[in-house]
Tab-separated table of C-alpha atoms in Angstrom:
chain	number	residue	atom	x	y	z
A	20	UNK	CA	17.224	-36.898	52.264
A	21	UNK	CA	19.464	-34.028	53.352
A	22	UNK	CA	20.377	-33.836	57.025
A	23	UNK	CA	21.577	-30.584	58.585
A	24	UNK	CA	25.212	-30.539	59.652
A	25	UNK	CA	26.016	-30.258	63.334
A	26	UNK	CA	28.093	-27.469	64.848
A	27	UNK	CA	31.037	-28.413	67.017
A	28	UNK	CA	30.111	-29.226	70.594
A	29	UNK	CA	29.574	-31.966	73.089
A	30	UNK	CA	27.011	-34.630	72.233
A	31	UNK	CA	24.177	-35.532	74.638
A	32	UNK	CA	24.810	-37.788	77.633
A	33	UNK	CA	22.579	-38.766	80.550
A	34	UNK	CA	22.688	-41.021	83.606
A	35	UNK	CA	19.496	-41.834	85.498
A	36	UNK	CA	18.608	-44.056	88.450
A	37	UNK	CA	16.360	-46.654	86.857
A	38	UNK	CA	14.158	-47.070	89.935
A	39	UNK	CA	13.619	-43.481	91.066
A	40	UNK	CA	14.171	-41.667	87.787
A	41	UNK	CA	16.583	-39.323	89.541
A	42	UNK	CA	19.076	-37.609	87.253
A	43	UNK	CA	22.691	-38.290	88.255
A	44	UNK	CA	24.260	-36.579	85.283
A	45	UNK	CA	23.032	-34.841	82.166
A	46	UNK	CA	24.514	-32.864	79.314
A	47	UNK	CA	22.180	-31.554	76.627
A	48	UNK	CA	19.807	-34.424	77.365
A	49	UNK	CA	16.918	-32.557	75.742
A	50	UNK	CA	18.769	-31.882	72.483
A	51	UNK	CA	17.258	-33.534	69.375
A	52	UNK	CA	19.386	-36.340	67.945
A	53	UNK	CA	19.085	-39.023	65.302
A	54	UNK	CA	18.396	-42.259	67.209
A	55	UNK	CA	19.689	-44.783	64.645
A	56	UNK	CA	18.996	-48.310	65.911
A	57	UNK	CA	18.097	-47.328	69.460
A	58	UNK	CA	14.788	-46.731	67.639
A	59	UNK	CA	14.277	-50.466	68.034
A	60	UNK	CA	13.646	-50.000	71.754
A	61	UNK	CA	10.489	-48.126	70.759
A	62	UNK	CA	9.617	-50.842	68.238
A	63	UNK	CA	9.979	-53.410	71.019
A	64	UNK	CA	7.908	-51.324	73.448
A	65	UNK	CA	5.030	-51.211	70.946
A	66	UNK	CA	5.256	-54.972	70.348
A	67	UNK	CA	5.266	-55.769	74.068
A	68	UNK	CA	2.367	-53.362	74.615
A	69	UNK	CA	0.372	-55.175	71.933
A	70	UNK	CA	1.040	-58.459	73.711
A	71	UNK	CA	-0.035	-56.986	77.062
A	72	UNK	CA	-3.221	-55.646	75.478
A	73	UNK	CA	-4.107	-59.034	74.001
A	74	UNK	CA	-3.726	-57.753	70.439
A	75	UNK	CA	-0.703	-59.963	69.757
A	76	UNK	CA	1.111	-62.864	71.379
A	77	UNK	CA	4.710	-64.082	71.496
A	78	UNK	CA	3.493	-66.825	69.132
A	79	UNK	CA	2.063	-64.366	66.565
A	80	UNK	CA	3.433	-65.180	63.121
A	81	UNK	CA	5.553	-62.474	61.485
A	82	UNK	CA	5.883	-62.792	57.704
A	83	UNK	CA	8.635	-61.180	55.651
A	84	UNK	CA	7.339	-59.157	52.705
A	85	UNK	CA	9.303	-57.972	49.687
A	86	UNK	CA	9.554	-54.594	51.400
A	87	UNK	CA	11.056	-56.129	54.535
A	88	UNK	CA	13.561	-58.149	52.529
A	89	UNK	CA	14.658	-55.020	50.626
A	90	UNK	CA	15.886	-53.197	53.743
A	91	UNK	CA	19.541	-52.244	54.134
A	92	UNK	CA	21.797	-54.048	56.630
A	93	UNK	CA	22.072	-54.909	59.402
A	94	UNK	CA	19.631	-57.725	58.539
A	95	UNK	CA	18.928	-61.415	58.919
A	96	UNK	CA	18.719	-61.882	55.152
A	97	UNK	CA	15.591	-64.024	55.057
A	98	UNK	CA	13.715	-64.499	51.789
A	99	UNK	CA	10.264	-63.052	51.167
A	100	UNK	CA	7.667	-65.356	52.661
A	101	UNK	CA	9.797	-66.475	55.598
A	102	UNK	CA	7.762	-66.731	58.783
A	103	UNK	CA	8.933	-66.480	62.383
A	104	UNK	CA	7.203	-65.877	65.686
A	105	UNK	CA	6.998	-62.390	67.142
A	106	UNK	CA	9.177	-63.484	70.049
A	107	UNK	CA	11.891	-64.799	67.745
A	108	UNK	CA	11.624	-61.550	65.797
A	109	UNK	CA	12.223	-59.551	68.982
A	110	UNK	CA	15.237	-61.696	69.889
A	111	UNK	CA	16.718	-61.046	66.438
A	112	UNK	CA	15.890	-57.356	66.692
A	113	UNK	CA	17.672	-56.907	70.005
A	114	UNK	CA	20.749	-58.976	69.145
A	115	UNK	CA	21.305	-58.675	65.397
A	116	UNK	CA	19.607	-55.237	65.135
A	117	UNK	CA	18.020	-56.587	61.975
A	118	UNK	CA	16.301	-53.926	59.873
A	119	UNK	CA	14.399	-56.486	57.802
A	120	UNK	CA	12.978	-57.922	61.021
A	121	UNK	CA	11.948	-54.448	62.200
A	122	UNK	CA	9.932	-53.872	59.041
A	123	UNK	CA	8.373	-57.344	59.217
A	124	UNK	CA	7.240	-56.627	62.793
A	125	UNK	CA	5.876	-53.226	61.733
A	126	UNK	CA	3.886	-54.647	58.836
A	127	UNK	CA	2.531	-57.489	60.958
A	128	UNK	CA	1.423	-55.358	63.913
A	129	UNK	CA	0.675	-52.049	62.188
A	130	UNK	CA	-0.445	-53.156	58.722
A	131	UNK	CA	2.322	-51.040	57.182
A	132	UNK	CA	5.462	-49.182	58.186
A	133	UNK	CA	3.521	-45.906	58.225
A	134	UNK	CA	0.762	-47.424	60.340
A	135	UNK	CA	3.248	-48.829	62.831
A	136	UNK	CA	5.148	-45.522	62.981
A	137	UNK	CA	1.867	-43.836	63.907
A	138	UNK	CA	1.526	-46.347	66.745
A	139	UNK	CA	5.107	-45.663	67.841
A	140	UNK	CA	4.352	-41.950	68.062
A	141	UNK	CA	1.075	-42.557	69.901
A	142	UNK	CA	2.816	-44.678	72.553
A	143	UNK	CA	5.669	-42.147	72.732
A	144	UNK	CA	3.217	-39.331	73.463
A	145	UNK	CA	1.563	-41.485	76.110
A	146	UNK	CA	4.952	-41.903	77.795
A	147	UNK	CA	5.667	-38.173	77.634
A	148	UNK	CA	8.407	-38.484	74.994
A	149	UNK	CA	7.755	-34.977	73.696
A	150	UNK	CA	11.068	-34.684	71.863
A	151	UNK	CA	10.701	-37.787	69.694
A	152	UNK	CA	9.233	-38.520	66.285
A	153	UNK	CA	9.333	-41.828	64.438
A	154	UNK	CA	8.746	-42.562	60.770
A	155	UNK	CA	10.278	-46.043	60.620
A	156	UNK	CA	10.822	-48.956	63.023
A	157	UNK	CA	14.572	-49.411	62.508
A	158	UNK	CA	16.292	-46.009	62.591
A	159	UNK	CA	17.794	-45.933	59.117
A	160	UNK	CA	18.449	-42.338	57.995
A	161	UNK	CA	15.450	-40.018	57.782
A	162	UNK	CA	15.425	-36.311	58.617
A	163	UNK	CA	12.045	-36.704	60.330
A	164	UNK	CA	13.197	-39.394	62.748
A	165	UNK	CA	14.626	-37.987	65.964
A	166	UNK	CA	14.655	-38.356	69.725
A	167	UNK	CA	16.491	-37.038	72.800
A	168	UNK	CA	18.598	-38.684	75.482
A	169	UNK	CA	15.903	-37.698	77.961
A	170	UNK	CA	13.182	-39.458	75.950
A	171	UNK	CA	15.267	-42.613	75.561
A	172	UNK	CA	15.779	-42.772	79.317
A	173	UNK	CA	12.027	-42.351	79.829
A	174	UNK	CA	11.397	-45.182	77.361
A	175	UNK	CA	13.981	-47.421	79.011
A	176	UNK	CA	12.406	-46.908	82.433
A	177	UNK	CA	9.023	-47.819	80.930
A	178	UNK	CA	10.443	-51.038	79.461
A	179	UNK	CA	11.998	-51.957	82.806
A	180	UNK	CA	8.983	-51.215	84.996
A	181	UNK	CA	6.098	-52.126	82.685
A	182	UNK	CA	7.602	-55.329	81.313
A	183	UNK	CA	9.757	-56.952	84.006
A	184	UNK	CA	8.861	-60.329	82.473
A	185	UNK	CA	10.815	-59.346	79.348
A	186	UNK	CA	14.022	-58.201	81.047
A	187	UNK	CA	16.040	-61.116	79.662
A	188	UNK	CA	15.243	-59.982	76.124
A	189	UNK	CA	17.590	-57.014	76.461
A	190	UNK	CA	20.649	-58.897	77.700
A	191	UNK	CA	20.826	-61.808	75.265
A	192	UNK	CA	24.569	-62.206	74.533
A	193	UNK	CA	24.085	-63.939	71.182
A	194	UNK	CA	21.525	-65.845	69.143
A	195	UNK	CA	21.868	-69.100	67.256
A	196	UNK	CA	19.895	-69.975	64.133
A	197	UNK	CA	20.702	-73.581	63.354
A	198	UNK	CA	24.497	-73.632	63.238
A	199	UNK	CA	24.850	-69.891	62.716
A	200	UNK	CA	25.683	-67.749	65.743
A	201	UNK	CA	25.377	-63.957	65.907
A	202	UNK	CA	26.674	-61.874	68.800
A	203	UNK	CA	24.893	-58.918	70.356
A	204	UNK	CA	26.169	-55.622	68.953
A	205	UNK	CA	26.219	-54.149	72.464
A	206	UNK	CA	29.866	-54.672	73.443
A	207	UNK	CA	29.164	-53.477	76.979
A	208	UNK	CA	27.180	-56.685	77.560
A	209	UNK	CA	30.355	-58.631	76.914
A	210	UNK	CA	32.888	-56.301	78.525
A	211	UNK	CA	31.426	-54.128	81.305
A	212	UNK	CA	30.561	-55.810	84.594
A	213	UNK	CA	26.907	-55.656	85.578
A	214	UNK	CA	25.531	-54.659	82.176
A	215	UNK	CA	21.991	-55.998	81.661
A	216	UNK	CA	20.713	-54.133	78.538
A	217	UNK	CA	19.796	-52.348	76.187
A	218	UNK	CA	20.625	-51.216	72.584
A	219	UNK	CA	23.274	-49.644	70.352
A	220	UNK	CA	22.817	-47.653	67.154
A	221	UNK	CA	24.857	-46.111	64.359
A	222	UNK	CA	24.318	-44.066	61.242
A	223	UNK	CA	26.738	-41.419	59.989
A	224	UNK	CA	24.374	-38.590	60.931
A	225	UNK	CA	24.088	-39.724	64.559
A	226	UNK	CA	27.485	-41.181	65.243
A	227	UNK	CA	27.662	-44.109	67.638
A	228	UNK	CA	24.748	-44.198	70.100
A	229	UNK	CA	23.963	-46.457	73.029
A	230	UNK	CA	21.304	-46.840	75.685
A	231	UNK	CA	22.710	-49.119	78.374
A	232	UNK	CA	21.588	-50.370	81.766
A	233	UNK	CA	23.783	-51.872	84.461
A	234	UNK	CA	23.205	-53.118	88.009
A	235	UNK	CA	25.574	-53.288	90.968
A	236	UNK	CA	24.791	-53.717	94.625
A	237	UNK	CA	21.077	-53.537	93.980
A	238	UNK	CA	21.388	-50.181	92.183
A	239	UNK	CA	20.384	-50.070	88.532
A	240	UNK	CA	21.444	-47.195	86.296
A	241	UNK	CA	20.506	-46.088	82.797
A	242	UNK	CA	23.137	-44.339	80.689
A	243	UNK	CA	22.459	-42.717	77.326
A	244	UNK	CA	25.381	-41.697	75.136
A	245	UNK	CA	24.802	-40.145	71.713
A	246	UNK	CA	27.235	-39.041	69.036
A	247	UNK	CA	30.350	-41.093	69.664
A	248	UNK	CA	32.848	-40.683	66.829
A	249	UNK	CA	33.897	-44.316	67.225
A	250	UNK	CA	32.290	-47.332	68.820
A	251	UNK	CA	35.070	-47.572	71.363
A	252	UNK	CA	34.714	-43.916	72.358
A	253	UNK	CA	30.995	-44.442	72.894
A	254	UNK	CA	31.539	-47.572	74.960
A	255	UNK	CA	34.267	-46.041	77.118
A	256	UNK	CA	32.139	-42.934	77.715
A	257	UNK	CA	29.167	-45.035	78.772
A	258	UNK	CA	31.354	-47.166	81.048
A	259	UNK	CA	32.894	-44.062	82.651
A	260	UNK	CA	29.477	-42.529	83.313
A	261	UNK	CA	28.183	-45.754	84.832
A	262	UNK	CA	31.325	-46.191	86.907
A	263	UNK	CA	30.916	-42.692	88.309
A	264	UNK	CA	27.236	-43.264	88.985
A	265	UNK	CA	27.957	-46.382	91.019
A	266	UNK	CA	30.407	-44.617	93.315
A	267	UNK	CA	28.950	-44.025	96.817
A	268	UNK	CA	30.270	-40.470	96.925
A	269	UNK	CA	28.435	-39.687	93.713
A	270	UNK	CA	25.261	-39.304	95.770
A	271	UNK	CA	26.649	-35.971	97.013
A	272	UNK	CA	26.330	-34.577	93.522
A	273	UNK	CA	23.000	-36.083	92.521
A	274	UNK	CA	20.421	-33.743	91.052
A	275	UNK	CA	17.110	-33.315	92.820
A	276	UNK	CA	15.366	-33.416	89.456
A	277	UNK	CA	13.810	-36.426	87.775
A	278	UNK	CA	14.315	-37.396	84.173
A	279	UNK	CA	10.739	-36.356	83.400
A	280	UNK	CA	11.551	-32.785	84.421
A	281	UNK	CA	14.279	-32.355	81.793
A	282	UNK	CA	12.996	-30.008	79.089
A	283	UNK	CA	13.293	-31.094	75.474
A	284	UNK	CA	14.710	-28.147	73.556
A	285	UNK	CA	12.686	-28.650	70.377
A	286	UNK	CA	13.791	-28.011	66.829
A	287	UNK	CA	15.351	-30.569	64.565
A	288	UNK	CA	18.445	-32.745	64.929
A	289	UNK	CA	21.739	-31.944	63.277
A	290	UNK	CA	24.077	-34.302	61.490
A	291	UNK	CA	27.619	-35.159	62.554
A	292	UNK	CA	28.170	-37.166	59.382
A	293	UNK	CA	31.242	-35.257	58.217
A	294	UNK	CA	32.895	-35.711	61.605
A	295	UNK	CA	32.170	-39.434	61.786
A	296	UNK	CA	32.180	-40.624	58.189
A	297	UNK	CA	34.032	-37.960	56.233
A	298	UNK	CA	32.990	-35.099	53.998
A	299	UNK	CA	30.920	-35.892	50.939
A	300	UNK	CA	30.211	-39.488	51.877
A	301	UNK	CA	26.654	-40.695	51.452
A	302	UNK	CA	24.634	-41.761	54.454
A	303	UNK	CA	25.937	-45.061	55.758
A	304	UNK	CA	23.895	-48.120	56.385
A	305	UNK	CA	22.903	-48.752	59.969
A	306	UNK	CA	25.641	-51.281	60.566
A	307	UNK	CA	25.806	-50.939	64.365
A	308	UNK	CA	29.533	-51.618	64.242
A	309	UNK	CA	30.912	-52.125	67.734
A	310	UNK	CA	34.574	-52.924	67.315
A	311	UNK	CA	37.519	-51.387	65.460
A	312	UNK	CA	37.980	-52.779	61.985
A	313	UNK	CA	40.256	-55.757	61.778
A	314	UNK	CA	40.407	-56.454	65.491
A	315	UNK	CA	39.746	-59.897	66.807
A	316	UNK	CA	39.265	-61.691	70.046
A	317	UNK	CA	41.670	-64.634	70.370
A	318	UNK	CA	40.018	-67.966	69.819
A	319	UNK	CA	39.582	-69.974	72.994
A	320	UNK	CA	38.240	-73.372	73.915
A	321	UNK	CA	35.204	-71.637	75.435
A	322	UNK	CA	34.406	-70.094	72.037
A	323	UNK	CA	34.873	-73.016	69.620
A	324	UNK	CA	32.459	-71.559	67.070
A	325	UNK	CA	34.286	-68.208	66.862
A	326	UNK	CA	31.103	-66.386	67.778
A	327	UNK	CA	33.119	-63.440	69.069
A	328	UNK	CA	36.397	-64.093	67.311
A	329	UNK	CA	36.113	-62.292	63.990
A	330	UNK	CA	34.746	-58.771	64.063
A	331	UNK	CA	33.612	-57.650	60.611
A	332	UNK	CA	35.254	-54.445	59.403
A	333	UNK	CA	32.258	-52.234	58.653
A	334	UNK	CA	33.483	-49.074	60.346
A	335	UNK	CA	32.874	-45.805	58.510
A	336	UNK	CA	35.504	-44.812	55.979
A	337	UNK	CA	36.749	-41.850	57.994
A	338	UNK	CA	37.208	-43.999	61.082
A	339	UNK	CA	39.039	-46.677	59.086
A	340	UNK	CA	41.343	-44.063	57.568
A	341	UNK	CA	41.993	-42.571	60.983
A	342	UNK	CA	42.799	-46.003	62.409
A	343	UNK	CA	45.174	-46.742	59.544
A	344	UNK	CA	46.949	-43.413	59.964
A	345	UNK	CA	47.256	-43.963	63.689
A	346	UNK	CA	48.771	-47.380	63.074
A	347	UNK	CA	51.288	-46.012	60.587
A	348	UNK	CA	52.495	-43.303	62.945
A	349	UNK	CA	51.962	-45.210	66.161
A	350	UNK	CA	55.567	-45.309	67.275
A	351	UNK	CA	56.122	-41.566	66.835
A	352	UNK	CA	52.802	-40.672	68.405
A	353	UNK	CA	53.465	-42.877	71.405
A	354	UNK	CA	56.494	-40.770	72.355
A	355	UNK	CA	54.575	-37.482	72.427
A	356	UNK	CA	51.093	-38.612	73.460
A	357	UNK	CA	49.793	-38.305	76.989
A	358	UNK	CA	49.248	-41.581	78.843
A	359	UNK	CA	45.898	-43.050	77.866
A	360	UNK	CA	43.231	-43.357	80.512
A	361	UNK	CA	42.931	-47.008	81.573
A	362	UNK	CA	40.023	-48.712	79.895
A	363	UNK	CA	37.027	-49.569	82.035
A	364	UNK	CA	36.113	-52.362	79.646
A	365	UNK	CA	37.254	-55.837	80.608
A	366	UNK	CA	38.037	-58.807	78.413
A	367	UNK	CA	35.224	-60.304	76.395
A	368	UNK	CA	33.183	-62.766	78.452
A	369	UNK	CA	31.767	-65.611	76.397
A	370	UNK	CA	28.212	-66.697	77.193
A	371	UNK	CA	25.978	-69.268	75.512
A	372	UNK	CA	23.853	-68.196	72.549
A	373	UNK	CA	20.067	-68.204	72.827
A	374	UNK	CA	18.299	-70.162	70.069
A	375	UNK	CA	16.023	-68.665	67.425
A	376	UNK	CA	14.229	-70.427	64.604
A	377	UNK	CA	11.880	-69.973	61.683
A	378	UNK	CA	8.322	-71.267	61.598
A	379	UNK	CA	5.682	-71.471	64.345
A	380	UNK	CA	6.253	-71.507	68.093
A	381	UNK	CA	7.767	-74.569	69.746
A	382	UNK	CA	6.946	-73.879	73.352
A	383	UNK	CA	9.997	-71.895	74.498
A	384	UNK	CA	9.553	-68.316	75.670
A	385	UNK	CA	11.186	-65.371	77.419
A	386	UNK	CA	7.935	-63.421	77.503
A	387	UNK	CA	5.721	-65.538	79.767
A	388	UNK	CA	3.157	-63.630	81.781
A	389	UNK	CA	2.766	-60.561	79.560
A	390	UNK	CA	-0.250	-61.637	77.499
A	391	UNK	CA	-3.562	-61.605	79.405
A	392	UNK	CA	-4.640	-64.892	77.803
A	393	UNK	CA	-3.069	-67.816	75.965
A	394	UNK	CA	-2.463	-67.462	72.260
A	395	UNK	CA	-5.146	-68.825	69.933
A	396	UNK	CA	-4.439	-72.313	68.709
A	397	UNK	CA	-4.321	-71.015	65.137
A	398	UNK	CA	-1.109	-69.140	65.916
A	399	UNK	CA	0.723	-72.366	66.571
A	400	UNK	CA	0.750	-73.149	62.843
A	401	UNK	CA	2.445	-71.048	60.178
A	402	UNK	CA	0.209	-68.987	57.926
A	403	UNK	CA	0.235	-69.537	54.233
A	404	UNK	CA	1.206	-66.621	52.044
A	405	UNK	CA	0.620	-65.052	48.662
A	406	UNK	CA	3.329	-65.061	46.009
A	407	UNK	CA	4.304	-61.450	46.800
A	408	UNK	CA	4.985	-62.387	50.434
A	409	UNK	CA	2.039	-60.553	51.994
A	410	UNK	CA	0.435	-62.409	54.862
A	411	UNK	CA	-3.038	-63.854	54.400
A	412	UNK	CA	-3.942	-63.045	57.992
A	413	UNK	CA	-3.975	-59.278	57.337
A	414	UNK	CA	-7.255	-59.652	55.455
A	415	UNK	CA	-8.742	-62.120	57.915
A	416	UNK	CA	-7.913	-59.914	60.916
A	417	UNK	CA	-9.744	-57.042	59.251
A	418	UNK	CA	-12.887	-59.142	58.986
A	419	UNK	CA	-12.640	-59.851	55.281
A	420	UNK	CA	-12.529	-63.106	53.401
A	421	UNK	CA	-9.194	-64.910	53.270
A	422	UNK	CA	-7.038	-64.088	50.274
A	423	UNK	CA	-6.290	-66.903	47.801
A	424	UNK	CA	-3.860	-69.342	49.367
A	425	UNK	CA	-0.823	-70.817	47.770
A	426	UNK	CA	1.589	-73.448	48.962
A	427	UNK	CA	2.770	-73.430	52.610
A	428	UNK	CA	5.813	-71.375	53.484
A	429	UNK	CA	9.204	-72.864	52.679
A	430	UNK	CA	11.924	-72.063	55.216
A	431	UNK	CA	14.312	-69.463	53.836
A	432	UNK	CA	17.415	-70.940	55.477
A	433	UNK	CA	17.861	-74.486	54.124
A	434	UNK	CA	19.956	-77.225	55.647
A	435	UNK	CA	19.929	-75.764	59.152
A	436	UNK	CA	18.973	-77.901	62.101
A	437	UNK	CA	16.780	-75.360	63.913
A	438	UNK	CA	16.628	-75.528	67.664
A	439	UNK	CA	14.046	-77.742	69.346
A	440	UNK	CA	13.517	-77.103	73.073
A	441	UNK	CA	14.074	-79.896	75.531
A	442	UNK	CA	10.901	-81.733	76.443
A	443	UNK	CA	9.287	-80.448	79.597
A	444	UNK	CA	10.926	-77.006	79.513
A	445	UNK	CA	8.990	-73.882	78.699
A	446	UNK	CA	11.619	-71.184	78.935
A	447	UNK	CA	15.012	-70.357	77.515
A	448	UNK	CA	17.682	-69.633	80.132
A	449	UNK	CA	19.745	-66.494	79.647
A	450	UNK	CA	23.026	-66.143	81.526
A	451	UNK	CA	22.917	-63.555	84.291
A	452	UNK	CA	25.182	-60.502	83.947
A	453	UNK	CA	28.756	-61.038	85.078
A	454	UNK	CA	29.083	-60.259	88.832
A	455	UNK	CA	31.402	-57.463	89.822
A	456	UNK	CA	34.737	-58.610	91.170
A	457	UNK	CA	35.616	-57.293	94.617
């Protein structure tokens, strides 16, 4: 699908006080933009709303169909027929940014991707997100999928205030499936003091996006940065905006307006693909790359499993070429270049991974208190599936007779010792954000 090219100009940025909604900074916050994987914040909002309404539970079984398995990366890579709980699906969605998981959630809760997208748009309208339209739950390229920085800040405030019980979901540093560990794509969680959410995103058309929250001294801010040409540029921009917002003197320049009062400009989004990925290159997969290609964090005794050590090199071709050219001419450039602004990003802080697993619920949860009633006992056992991977429960939920059953689900990841919670514990601890050094 063809995406219109973007003219030169500054990309949207926005900083909002999470509690009051007061705008501290905004630049083109109502301009349409491709959301990429920050879409998954809307997917999560719909899922949590379903739980609050008693139409789903953290223990609800999510089954991977052939359609889910066929999605482009980033993905978990499960086989068709794999079953996980909705809560485990949300953990994977927020950390791994898994597109196959997004589709599995959509098909489970909405009956189909199109049905779930309709729900996403209905909830978005209810929140006043007038500049957004969703056609898929993951943010992979589609000309009809767009949002604004203003709308993403509105959504983030809704997640914070409507679902305080789920706040740990957005700051999970890493997940562990058996022996496999996967870090959160949001580098600010690991490198910017006080960060406590939310989500990154990347496709060529959008550039590098992030919606991030951070708290210091009891003040919580939301920053939205769209259209970074590199992951590092995006992260440094977000850190600089947050740093400015936390300064006491910044209150002198605060706007009297609220985020809701920002006008969405309308129209369609434009693509910055040529700027980010190079001319003539096809739309990239939503890789959510967060580090320069080939860089690595030194292995330490606190990171024996190399969870953060090796950063896969999936940067866009143009960015890789630019990095290579910069390396080749680094010495000459260093003589003529202006001194670089000191980075606001600290060293990577290693935190324990949060477990995820396949199969039915085992009693651990981060989402306690959202559902109005306990989950039905039937949700505590995995559903059986048809050979094509479609869940039997879709027919039963609609009031029809169960579809023919086949053999029980076989876990898609063999030879992994999936996590079993400690007896007597009903929650999974998540490390608090790193405190700011004085």
